[in-house]
PDB file of C-alpha atoms and ligand atoms in Angstrom:
ATOM      1  CA  MET A   1      13.454 -43.948   0.660  1.00 87.00           C
ATOM      2  CA  LYS A   2      12.448 -40.204  -0.463  1.00 89.00           C
ATOM      3  CA  ASP A   3      12.240 -39.241   3.137  1.00 91.00           C
ATOM      4  CA  LYS A   4      16.148 -39.317   2.514  1.00 96.00           C
ATOM      5  CA  ILE A   5      16.158 -37.084  -0.271  1.00 98.00           C
ATOM      6  CA  ILE A   6      16.448 -33.310   1.444  1.00 98.00           C
ATOM      7  CA  VAL A   7      16.019 -30.482  -1.342  1.00 98.00           C
ATOM      8  CA  ALA A   8      18.012 -27.776  -0.722  1.00 98.00           C
ATOM      9  CA  LEU A   9      15.639 -24.732  -1.556  1.00 98.00           C
ATOM     10  CA  ASP A  10      18.894 -22.309  -2.484  1.00 96.00           C
ATOM     11  CA  PHE A  11      16.868 -19.477  -4.711  1.00 96.00           C
ATOM     12  CA  ASP A  12      16.897 -15.588  -4.264  1.00 95.00           C
ATOM     13  CA  LYS A  13      12.779 -15.219  -4.751  1.00 97.00           C
ATOM     14  CA  ALA A  14      10.243 -16.529  -2.414  1.00 98.00           C
ATOM     15  CA  GLY A  15       8.257 -17.555  -5.163  1.00 98.00           C
ATOM     16  CA  GLU A  16      10.732 -19.761  -6.745  1.00 97.00           C
ATOM     17  CA  ALA A  17      11.329 -21.522  -3.628  1.00 98.00           C
ATOM     18  CA  LYS A  18       7.503 -22.155  -2.828  1.00 98.00           C
ATOM     19  CA  GLN A  19       7.367 -22.993  -6.431  1.00 98.00           C
ATOM     20  CA  LEU A  20       9.397 -25.506  -6.212  1.00 98.00           C
ATOM     21  CA  VAL A  21       7.745 -26.764  -2.960  1.00 98.00           C
ATOM     22  CA  ASP A  22       4.604 -27.201  -5.162  1.00 98.00           C
ATOM     23  CA  ASP A  23       6.068 -28.507  -8.274  1.00 97.00           C
ATOM     24  CA  LEU A  24       7.781 -31.599  -5.772  1.00 98.00           C
ATOM     25  CA  GLN A  25       4.530 -33.155  -4.630  1.00 95.00           C
ATOM     26  CA  GLU A  26       6.612 -36.205  -3.445  1.00 95.00           C
ATOM     27  CA  ALA A  27       8.981 -34.536  -1.800  1.00 97.00           C
ATOM     28  CA  ASP A  28       9.082 -34.394   2.249  1.00 97.00           C
ATOM     29  CA  PHE A  29      12.551 -32.299   3.187  1.00 98.00           C
ATOM     30  CA  PHE A  30      13.920 -29.214   2.513  1.00 98.00           C
ATOM     31  CA  LYS A  31      16.211 -27.455   2.976  1.00 98.00           C
ATOM     32  CA  VAL A  32      16.518 -23.378   3.617  1.00 98.00           C
ATOM     33  CA  GLY A  33      20.090 -22.138   3.972  1.00 97.00           C
ATOM     34  CA  LEU A  34      21.353 -18.542   3.833  1.00 97.00           C
ATOM     35  CA  GLN A  35      20.210 -17.553   0.308  1.00 95.00           C
ATOM     36  CA  ALA A  36      16.543 -18.388   1.390  1.00 98.00           C
ATOM     37  CA  PHE A  37      16.633 -17.551   4.873  1.00 98.00           C
ATOM     38  CA  LEU A  38      18.229 -14.285   4.692  1.00 98.00           C
ATOM     39  CA  GLY A  39      16.185 -12.728   1.789  1.00 97.00           C
ATOM     40  CA  PHE A  40      12.818 -14.578   2.605  1.00 98.00           C
ATOM     41  CA  GLY A  41      13.248 -17.204   5.569  1.00 98.00           C
ATOM     42  CA  ASP A  42      10.039 -16.506   7.580  1.00 98.00           C
ATOM     43  CA  GLU A  43       7.690 -16.434   4.383  1.00 98.00           C
ATOM     44  CA  LEU A  44       9.203 -19.638   3.315  1.00 98.00           C
ATOM     45  CA  ILE A  45       9.105 -21.763   6.483  1.00 98.00           C
ATOM     46  CA  ALA A  46       5.848 -20.727   7.230  1.00 98.00           C
ATOM     47  CA  TYR A  47       4.852 -22.120   4.133  1.00 98.00           C
ATOM     48  CA  LEU A  48       6.689 -25.121   4.551  1.00 98.00           C
ATOM     49  CA  LYS A  49       5.005 -25.544   7.805  1.00 98.00           C
ATOM     50  CA  HIS A  50       1.751 -25.163   6.163  1.00 98.00           C
ATOM     51  CA  LYS A  51       2.626 -27.489   3.835  1.00 98.00           C
ATOM     52  CA  ASN A  52       3.781 -30.229   6.277  1.00 97.00           C
ATOM     53  CA  LYS A  53       6.944 -30.573   5.056  1.00 98.00           C
ATOM     54  CA  LYS A  54      10.068 -30.797   7.501  1.00 98.00           C
ATOM     55  CA  LEU A  55      12.424 -27.924   7.635  1.00 98.00           C
ATOM     56  CA  PHE A  56      16.494 -28.305   7.870  1.00 98.00           C
ATOM     57  CA  LEU A  57      17.760 -25.048   8.838  1.00 98.00           C
ATOM     58  CA  ASP A  58      21.300 -24.944   7.520  1.00 98.00           C
ATOM     59  CA  LEU A  59      22.828 -21.588   8.528  1.00 98.00           C
ATOM     60  CA  LYS A  60      25.699 -22.936   9.387  1.00 98.00           C
ATOM     61  CA  PHE A  61      26.485 -21.394  12.707  1.00 98.00           C
ATOM     62  CA  LYS A  62      30.432 -20.588  14.026  1.00 98.00           C
ATOM     63  CA  ASP A  63      30.569 -18.174  16.990  1.00 98.00           C
ATOM     64  CA  ILE A  64      31.773 -17.813  20.687  1.00 98.00           C
ATOM     65  CA  PRO A  65      30.092 -19.947  22.903  1.00 98.00           C
ATOM     66  CA  ASN A  66      28.033 -17.740  24.793  1.00 98.00           C
ATOM     67  CA  THR A  67      26.729 -16.093  21.247  1.00 98.00           C
ATOM     68  CA  LEU A  68      25.754 -19.390  19.646  1.00 98.00           C
ATOM     69  CA  TYR A  69      23.965 -20.429  22.566  1.00 98.00           C
ATOM     70  CA  GLY A  70      21.505 -17.883  21.709  1.00 98.00           C
ATOM     71  CA  ALA A  71      21.364 -17.956  18.167  1.00 98.00           C
ATOM     72  CA  VAL A  72      20.455 -21.744  18.713  1.00 98.00           C
ATOM     73  CA  LYS A  73      17.889 -20.949  20.626  1.00 98.00           C
ATOM     74  CA  SER A  74      16.351 -18.276  18.676  1.00 97.00           C
ATOM     75  CA  SER A  75      15.969 -20.825  15.903  1.00 97.00           C
ATOM     76  CA  LEU A  76      13.945 -23.248  17.771  1.00 97.00           C
ATOM     77  CA  LYS A  77      10.786 -21.430  16.908  1.00 97.00           C
ATOM     78  CA  TYR A  78      11.157 -22.614  13.491  1.00 97.00           C
ATOM     79  CA  ASP A  79      10.963 -26.060  14.610  1.00 96.00           C
ATOM     80  CA  PRO A  80      13.822 -27.280  12.280  1.00 98.00           C
ATOM     81  CA  TYR A  81      13.992 -30.911  12.246  1.00 97.00           C
ATOM     82  CA  PHE A  82      18.161 -30.410  11.604  1.00 98.00           C
ATOM     83  CA  LEU A  83      19.998 -27.288  12.212  1.00 98.00           C
ATOM     84  CA  THR A  84      23.454 -26.850  11.405  1.00 98.00           C
ATOM     85  CA  ILE A  85      26.911 -25.755  13.373  1.00 98.00           C
ATOM     86  CA  HIS A  86      30.262 -25.927  12.265  1.00 98.00           C
ATOM     87  CA  LEU A  87      32.612 -28.282  14.334  1.00 98.00           C
ATOM     88  CA  SER A  88      35.584 -26.350  14.278  1.00 97.00           C
ATOM     89  CA  GLY A  89      34.303 -23.726  15.855  1.00 97.00           C
ATOM     90  CA  GLY A  90      35.725 -25.749  18.992  1.00 98.00           C
ATOM     91  CA  ALA A  91      34.691 -27.833  22.441  1.00 98.00           C
ATOM     92  CA  GLU A  92      32.752 -25.289  24.283  1.00 98.00           C
ATOM     93  CA  MET A  93      30.767 -24.119  20.929  1.00 98.00           C
ATOM     94  CA  ILE A  94      29.397 -27.650  20.585  1.00 98.00           C
ATOM     95  CA  LYS A  95      28.552 -28.087  24.537  1.00 98.00           C
ATOM     96  CA  LYS A  96      26.656 -24.970  24.098  1.00 98.00           C
ATOM     97  CA  ALA A  97      24.700 -25.559  21.087  1.00 98.00           C
ATOM     98  CA  VAL A  98      23.524 -28.999  22.344  1.00 97.00           C
ATOM     99  CA  GLU A  99      22.667 -27.526  25.810  1.00 97.00           C
ATOM    100  CA  ALA A 100      20.401 -24.720  23.874  1.00 97.00           C
ATOM    101  CA  ALA A 101      18.258 -27.622  21.461  1.00 97.00           C
ATOM    102  CA  GLU A 102      17.673 -29.607  24.415  1.00 94.00           C
ATOM    103  CA  GLU A 103      14.181 -28.038  25.046  1.00 87.00           C
ATOM    104  CA  LYS A 104      13.387 -29.436  21.611  1.00 93.00           C
ATOM    105  CA  PRO A 105      14.080 -33.392  21.791  1.00 88.00           C
ATOM    106  CA  GLY A 106      13.369 -33.700  18.302  1.00 90.00           C
ATOM    107  CA  LEU A 107      15.875 -31.229  17.163  1.00 97.00           C
ATOM    108  CA  ALA A 108      19.181 -32.998  15.822  1.00 97.00           C
ATOM    109  CA  ILE A 109      22.024 -30.596  15.525  1.00 98.00           C
ATOM    110  CA  LEU A 110      24.304 -31.584  12.854  1.00 98.00           C
ATOM    111  CA  GLY A 111      27.724 -30.768  12.860  1.00 98.00           C
ATOM    112  CA  VAL A 112      29.742 -29.463   9.641  1.00 98.00           C
ATOM    113  CA  THR A 113      33.054 -31.403   9.194  1.00 97.00           C
ATOM    114  CA  VAL A 114      34.700 -29.973   6.055  1.00 95.00           C
ATOM    115  CA  LEU A 115      32.488 -28.292   3.023  1.00 92.00           C
ATOM    116  CA  THR A 116      32.160 -30.804   0.568  1.00 84.00           C
ATOM    117  CA  SER A 117      33.325 -27.821  -2.278  1.00 85.00           C
ATOM    118  CA  LEU A 118      36.768 -28.176  -0.410  1.00 90.00           C
ATOM    119  CA  SER A 119      40.064 -30.131  -1.687  1.00 90.00           C
ATOM    120  CA  ASP A 120      42.934 -30.969   0.370  1.00 94.00           C
ATOM    121  CA  GLY A 121      44.619 -27.758  -1.309  1.00 96.00           C
ATOM    122  CA  ASP A 122      41.566 -25.785  -0.293  1.00 95.00           C
ATOM    123  CA  LEU A 123      42.115 -26.655   3.294  1.00 95.00           C
ATOM    124  CA  LYS A 124      45.778 -26.166   3.506  1.00 96.00           C
ATOM    125  CA  GLU A 125      45.645 -22.481   1.965  1.00 96.00           C
ATOM    126  CA  THR A 126      43.398 -22.196   5.088  1.00 95.00           C
ATOM    127  CA  GLY A 127      46.602 -23.569   7.438  1.00 95.00           C
ATOM    128  CA  ILE A 128      45.085 -26.850   8.007  1.00 95.00           C
ATOM    129  CA  ASP A 129      47.702 -29.298   7.418  1.00 95.00           C
ATOM    130  CA  LEU A 130      45.750 -32.722   7.141  1.00 96.00           C
ATOM    131  CA  SER A 131      43.600 -34.527   4.503  1.00 96.00           C
ATOM    132  CA  THR A 132      40.091 -33.487   4.114  1.00 94.00           C
ATOM    133  CA  GLY A 133      39.997 -37.152   5.347  1.00 95.00           C
ATOM    134  CA  ASP A 134      42.049 -36.852   8.365  1.00 97.00           C
ATOM    135  CA  ALA A 135      40.068 -33.608   9.177  1.00 97.00           C
ATOM    136  CA  VAL A 136      36.514 -34.815   8.910  1.00 97.00           C
ATOM    137  CA  ILE A 137      37.532 -37.498  11.490  1.00 97.00           C
ATOM    138  CA  ARG A 138      38.959 -35.366  13.826  1.00 98.00           C
ATOM    139  CA  LEU A 139      36.184 -32.941  13.419  1.00 98.00           C
ATOM    140  CA  CYS A 140      33.758 -35.716  14.451  1.00 98.00           C
ATOM    141  CA  GLU A 141      35.812 -36.849  17.315  1.00 98.00           C
ATOM    142  CA  LEU A 142      35.853 -33.332  18.792  1.00 98.00           C
ATOM    143  CA  GLY A 143      31.682 -34.005  17.595  1.00 98.00           C
ATOM    144  CA  VAL A 144      30.983 -37.255  20.003  1.00 98.00           C
ATOM    145  CA  LYS A 145      32.984 -36.202  22.719  1.00 98.00           C
ATOM    146  CA  ASN A 146      31.486 -33.255  23.057  1.00 98.00           C
ATOM    147  CA  GLY A 147      27.612 -34.601  22.432  1.00 97.00           C
ATOM    148  CA  LEU A 148      26.776 -34.856  18.781  1.00 98.00           C
ATOM    149  CA  ASN A 149      26.243 -37.993  16.896  1.00 96.00           C
ATOM    150  CA  SER A 150      24.550 -36.203  13.450  1.00 98.00           C
ATOM    151  CA  PHE A 151      27.179 -35.045  11.077  1.00 98.00           C
ATOM    152  CA  VAL A 152      27.599 -33.290   7.309  1.00 97.00           C
ATOM    153  CA  CYS A 153      30.274 -34.918   4.964  1.00 95.00           C
ATOM    154  CA  SER A 154      30.976 -36.218   1.771  1.00 91.00           C
ATOM    155  CA  PRO A 155      29.831 -39.408   0.759  1.00 92.00           C
ATOM    156  CA  ARG A 156      33.365 -40.030   0.191  1.00 90.00           C
ATOM    157  CA  GLU A 157      33.839 -39.670   4.254  1.00 94.00           C
ATOM    158  CA  ILE A 158      30.898 -42.513   5.110  1.00 95.00           C
ATOM    159  CA  GLU A 159      32.822 -45.371   5.317  1.00 94.00           C
ATOM    160  CA  PRO A 160      35.683 -44.127   7.493  1.00 96.00           C
ATOM    161  CA  ILE A 161      33.469 -42.455   9.567  1.00 97.00           C
ATOM    162  CA  ARG A 162      31.115 -45.519  10.088  1.00 96.00           C
ATOM    163  CA  LYS A 163      34.263 -47.604  10.687  1.00 96.00           C
ATOM    164  CA  ARG A 164      35.601 -45.007  13.921  1.00 96.00           C
ATOM    165  CA  PHE A 165      31.969 -44.022  14.950  1.00 96.00           C
ATOM    166  CA  GLY A 166      30.027 -47.048  14.202  1.00 94.00           C
ATOM    167  CA  GLN A 167      26.443 -47.645  12.490  1.00 94.00           C
ATOM    168  CA  ASP A 168      24.119 -45.122  14.821  1.00 95.00           C
ATOM    169  CA  VAL A 169      25.873 -41.879  13.838  1.00 97.00           C
ATOM    170  CA  VAL A 170      23.374 -40.232  11.399  1.00 98.00           C
ATOM    171  CA  LEU A 171      25.275 -38.834   8.285  1.00 98.00           C
ATOM    172  CA  VAL A 172      23.873 -36.270   6.288  1.00 98.00           C
ATOM    173  CA  THR A 173      25.626 -35.914   2.482  1.00 96.00           C
ATOM    174  CA  PRO A 174      25.514 -32.933   0.156  1.00 94.00           C
ATOM    175  CA  GLY A 175      28.256 -33.011  -2.871  1.00 90.00           C
ATOM    176  CA  ILE A 176      25.573 -35.610  -4.781  1.00 94.00           C
ATOM    177  CA  ARG A 177      25.676 -35.804  -8.426  1.00 94.00           C
ATOM    178  CA  PRO A 178      23.555 -38.044 -10.387  1.00 94.00           C
ATOM    179  CA  ALA A 179      25.713 -39.183 -13.235  1.00 90.00           C
ATOM    180  CA  TRP A 180      23.592 -36.460 -15.557  1.00 89.00           C
ATOM    181  CA  ALA A 181      23.957 -33.554 -13.341  1.00 85.00           C
ATOM    182  CA  ALA A 182      27.061 -30.625 -13.683  1.00 80.00           C
ATOM    183  CA  LYS A 183      29.595 -31.093 -10.716  1.00 78.00           C
ATOM    184  CA  GLY A 184      29.352 -27.002 -10.226  1.00 80.00           C
ATOM    185  CA  ASP A 185      31.910 -26.084  -7.542  1.00 78.00           C
ATOM    186  CA  GLN A 186      31.704 -29.180  -5.583  1.00 72.00           C
ATOM    187  CA  LYS A 187      34.668 -31.199  -5.326  1.00 73.00           C
ATOM    188  CA  ARG A 188      34.233 -34.109  -3.640  1.00 68.00           C
ATOM    189  CA  VAL A 189      31.124 -36.004  -4.936  1.00 82.00           C
ATOM    190  CA  PHE A 190      29.345 -39.587  -5.419  1.00 92.00           C
ATOM    191  CA  THR A 191      26.113 -39.991  -7.099  1.00 95.00           C
ATOM    192  CA  PRO A 192      23.008 -40.447  -5.102  1.00 96.00           C
ATOM    193  CA  GLY A 193      22.845 -44.737  -5.732  1.00 96.00           C
ATOM    194  CA  MET A 194      26.706 -44.624  -4.867  1.00 94.00           C
ATOM    195  CA  ALA A 195      26.026 -42.560  -1.224  1.00 95.00           C
ATOM    196  CA  ILE A 196      22.613 -44.547  -0.331  1.00 95.00           C
ATOM    197  CA  ALA A 197      25.548 -47.927  -1.121  1.00 94.00           C
ATOM    198  CA  ALA A 198      27.721 -46.282   1.208  1.00 94.00           C
ATOM    199  CA  GLY A 199      25.716 -45.949   4.104  1.00 95.00           C
ATOM    200  CA  SER A 200      24.409 -41.937   4.010  1.00 96.00           C
ATOM    201  CA  ASN A 201      21.237 -41.703   5.621  1.00 98.00           C
ATOM    202  CA  TYR A 202      20.282 -38.207   4.142  1.00 98.00           C
ATOM    203  CA  LEU A 203      20.856 -36.918   0.391  1.00 98.00           C
ATOM    204  CA  VAL A 204      21.040 -32.828   0.535  1.00 97.00           C
ATOM    205  CA  ILE A 205      20.508 -32.484  -3.424  1.00 97.00           C
ATOM    206  CA  GLY A 206      20.513 -28.691  -4.935  1.00 96.00           C
ATOM    207  CA  ARG A 207      21.441 -27.304  -8.427  1.00 95.00           C
ATOM    208  CA  PRO A 208      20.573 -31.533 -10.055  1.00 96.00           C
ATOM    209  CA  ILE A 209      16.848 -30.496  -9.153  1.00 97.00           C
ATOM    210  CA  ASN A 210      16.721 -26.878  -8.543  1.00 95.00           C
ATOM    211  CA  CYS A 211      18.034 -26.125 -11.777  1.00 94.00           C
ATOM    212  CA  SER A 212      16.180 -28.446 -13.956  1.00 94.00           C
ATOM    213  CA  ASP A 213      14.073 -27.476 -16.232  1.00 95.00           C
ATOM    214  CA  ASN A 214      11.487 -30.411 -14.704  1.00 96.00           C
ATOM    215  CA  PRO A 215      12.402 -30.361 -11.398  1.00 97.00           C
ATOM    216  CA  ALA A 216       9.379 -33.492 -10.731  1.00 97.00           C
ATOM    217  CA  ALA A 217      11.441 -35.735 -13.244  1.00 97.00           C
ATOM    218  CA  ALA A 218      14.822 -34.792 -11.461  1.00 97.00           C
ATOM    219  CA  PHE A 219      13.356 -36.034  -8.303  1.00 97.00           C
ATOM    220  CA  ALA A 220      12.033 -38.878  -9.445  1.00 97.00           C
ATOM    221  CA  LYS A 221      14.820 -40.148 -11.560  1.00 96.00           C
ATOM    222  CA  ILE A 222      17.112 -39.515  -8.264  1.00 97.00           C
ATOM    223  CA  LEU A 223      14.113 -41.455  -6.546  1.00 96.00           C
ATOM    224  CA  ALA A 224      14.085 -44.422  -8.595  1.00 96.00           C
ATOM    225  CA  GLU A 225      17.821 -44.723  -8.315  1.00 95.00           C
ATOM    226  CA  ILE A 226      18.100 -45.053  -4.298  1.00 95.00           C
ATOM    227  CA  SER A 227      15.295 -47.276  -4.504  1.00 91.00           C
TER     228      SER A 227
HETATM  229  O1  LIG B   1      23.595 -27.256  -5.583  1.00 87.53           O
HETATM  230  P1  LIG B   1      24.008 -28.659  -4.439  1.00 87.53           P
HETATM  231  O2  LIG B   1      23.338 -29.869  -4.943  1.00 87.53           O
HETATM  232  O3  LIG B   1      25.966 -28.554  -4.670  1.00 87.53           O
HETATM  233  O4  LIG B   1      23.758 -27.784  -3.368  1.00 87.53           O
HETATM  234  C1  LIG B   1      24.526 -28.765  -1.778  1.00 87.53           C
HETATM  235  C2  LIG B   1      23.445 -27.846  -0.913  1.00 87.53           C
HETATM  236  O5  LIG B   1      24.179 -28.171   0.366  1.00 87.53           O
HETATM  237  C3  LIG B   1      23.970 -26.362  -0.837  1.00 87.53           C
HETATM  238  O6  LIG B   1      22.502 -25.943  -0.485  1.00 87.53           O
HETATM  239  C4  LIG B   1      25.181 -26.197   0.548  1.00 87.53           C
HETATM  240  O7  LIG B   1      25.022 -25.140   0.997  1.00 87.53           O
HETATM  241  C5  LIG B   1      24.632 -27.676   1.090  1.00 87.53           C
HETATM  242  N1  LIG B   1      26.135 -27.972   1.553  1.00 87.53           N
HETATM  243  C6  LIG B   1      27.303 -28.385   1.069  1.00 87.53           C
HETATM  244  N2  LIG B   1      28.628 -28.811   1.855  1.00 87.53           N
HETATM  245  C7  LIG B   1      28.657 -28.882   2.863  1.00 87.53           C
HETATM  246  C8  LIG B   1      27.040 -28.924   3.797  1.00 87.53           C
HETATM  247  C9  LIG B   1      26.134 -28.444   3.114  1.00 87.53           C
HETATM  248  O8  LIG B   1      27.454 -28.119  -0.244  1.00 87.53           O
HETATM  249  N3  LIG B   1      29.272 -29.785   4.320  1.00 87.53           N
END
């Protein structure tokens, strides 16, 4: 079960991120996002490799197809297990990402659907008149049509996605908040237990662990909840 927990290393100092990796002896899978990558990405990723940890490189690419192809190619040197692109970049961009990833058979490109911090009202403000739920299904459809089968979504969308696309799609869910943790800016949240029960393959967890006074205890508590 511990492989299902991906801990987000959202820090502004390399030392803090490495300390969390050391503190979480039990955790095997870590997410490096924009904050850490731009600050000290090479150093942190080398540290994760040295510690034999799996890397989720969460840079959420979205660009014209040709540029995106180059970005995915350049990312391969970090040997990530997961890499993210925004599905809203469109069909051609998705195809290029899939093509660029072909030389690394173990790598899965995850399509980001709708950020878990967005509500229906927030989407409307961006000119999208669909509910977050409908937008997620529409975007997964685009992903599946163009060669993806792994998606980032809110735990709330697991059921409709599985209903529409079956059990084989891999669903990675942020927006996880144990009952004892603060919600922060996440709006569409589930507890770890609820997300696993709903069929999430991987839980991405940041602040409930990385802002905790005792991250190892927070990790253990979450692991106990989902086991
Ligand atoms: O601190 P928290 O648990 O909210 O962190 C969630 C992590 O998942 C963050 O690193 C954030 O970038 C990421 N994420 C997200 N929503 C998505 C994709 C990724 O919150 N749709």
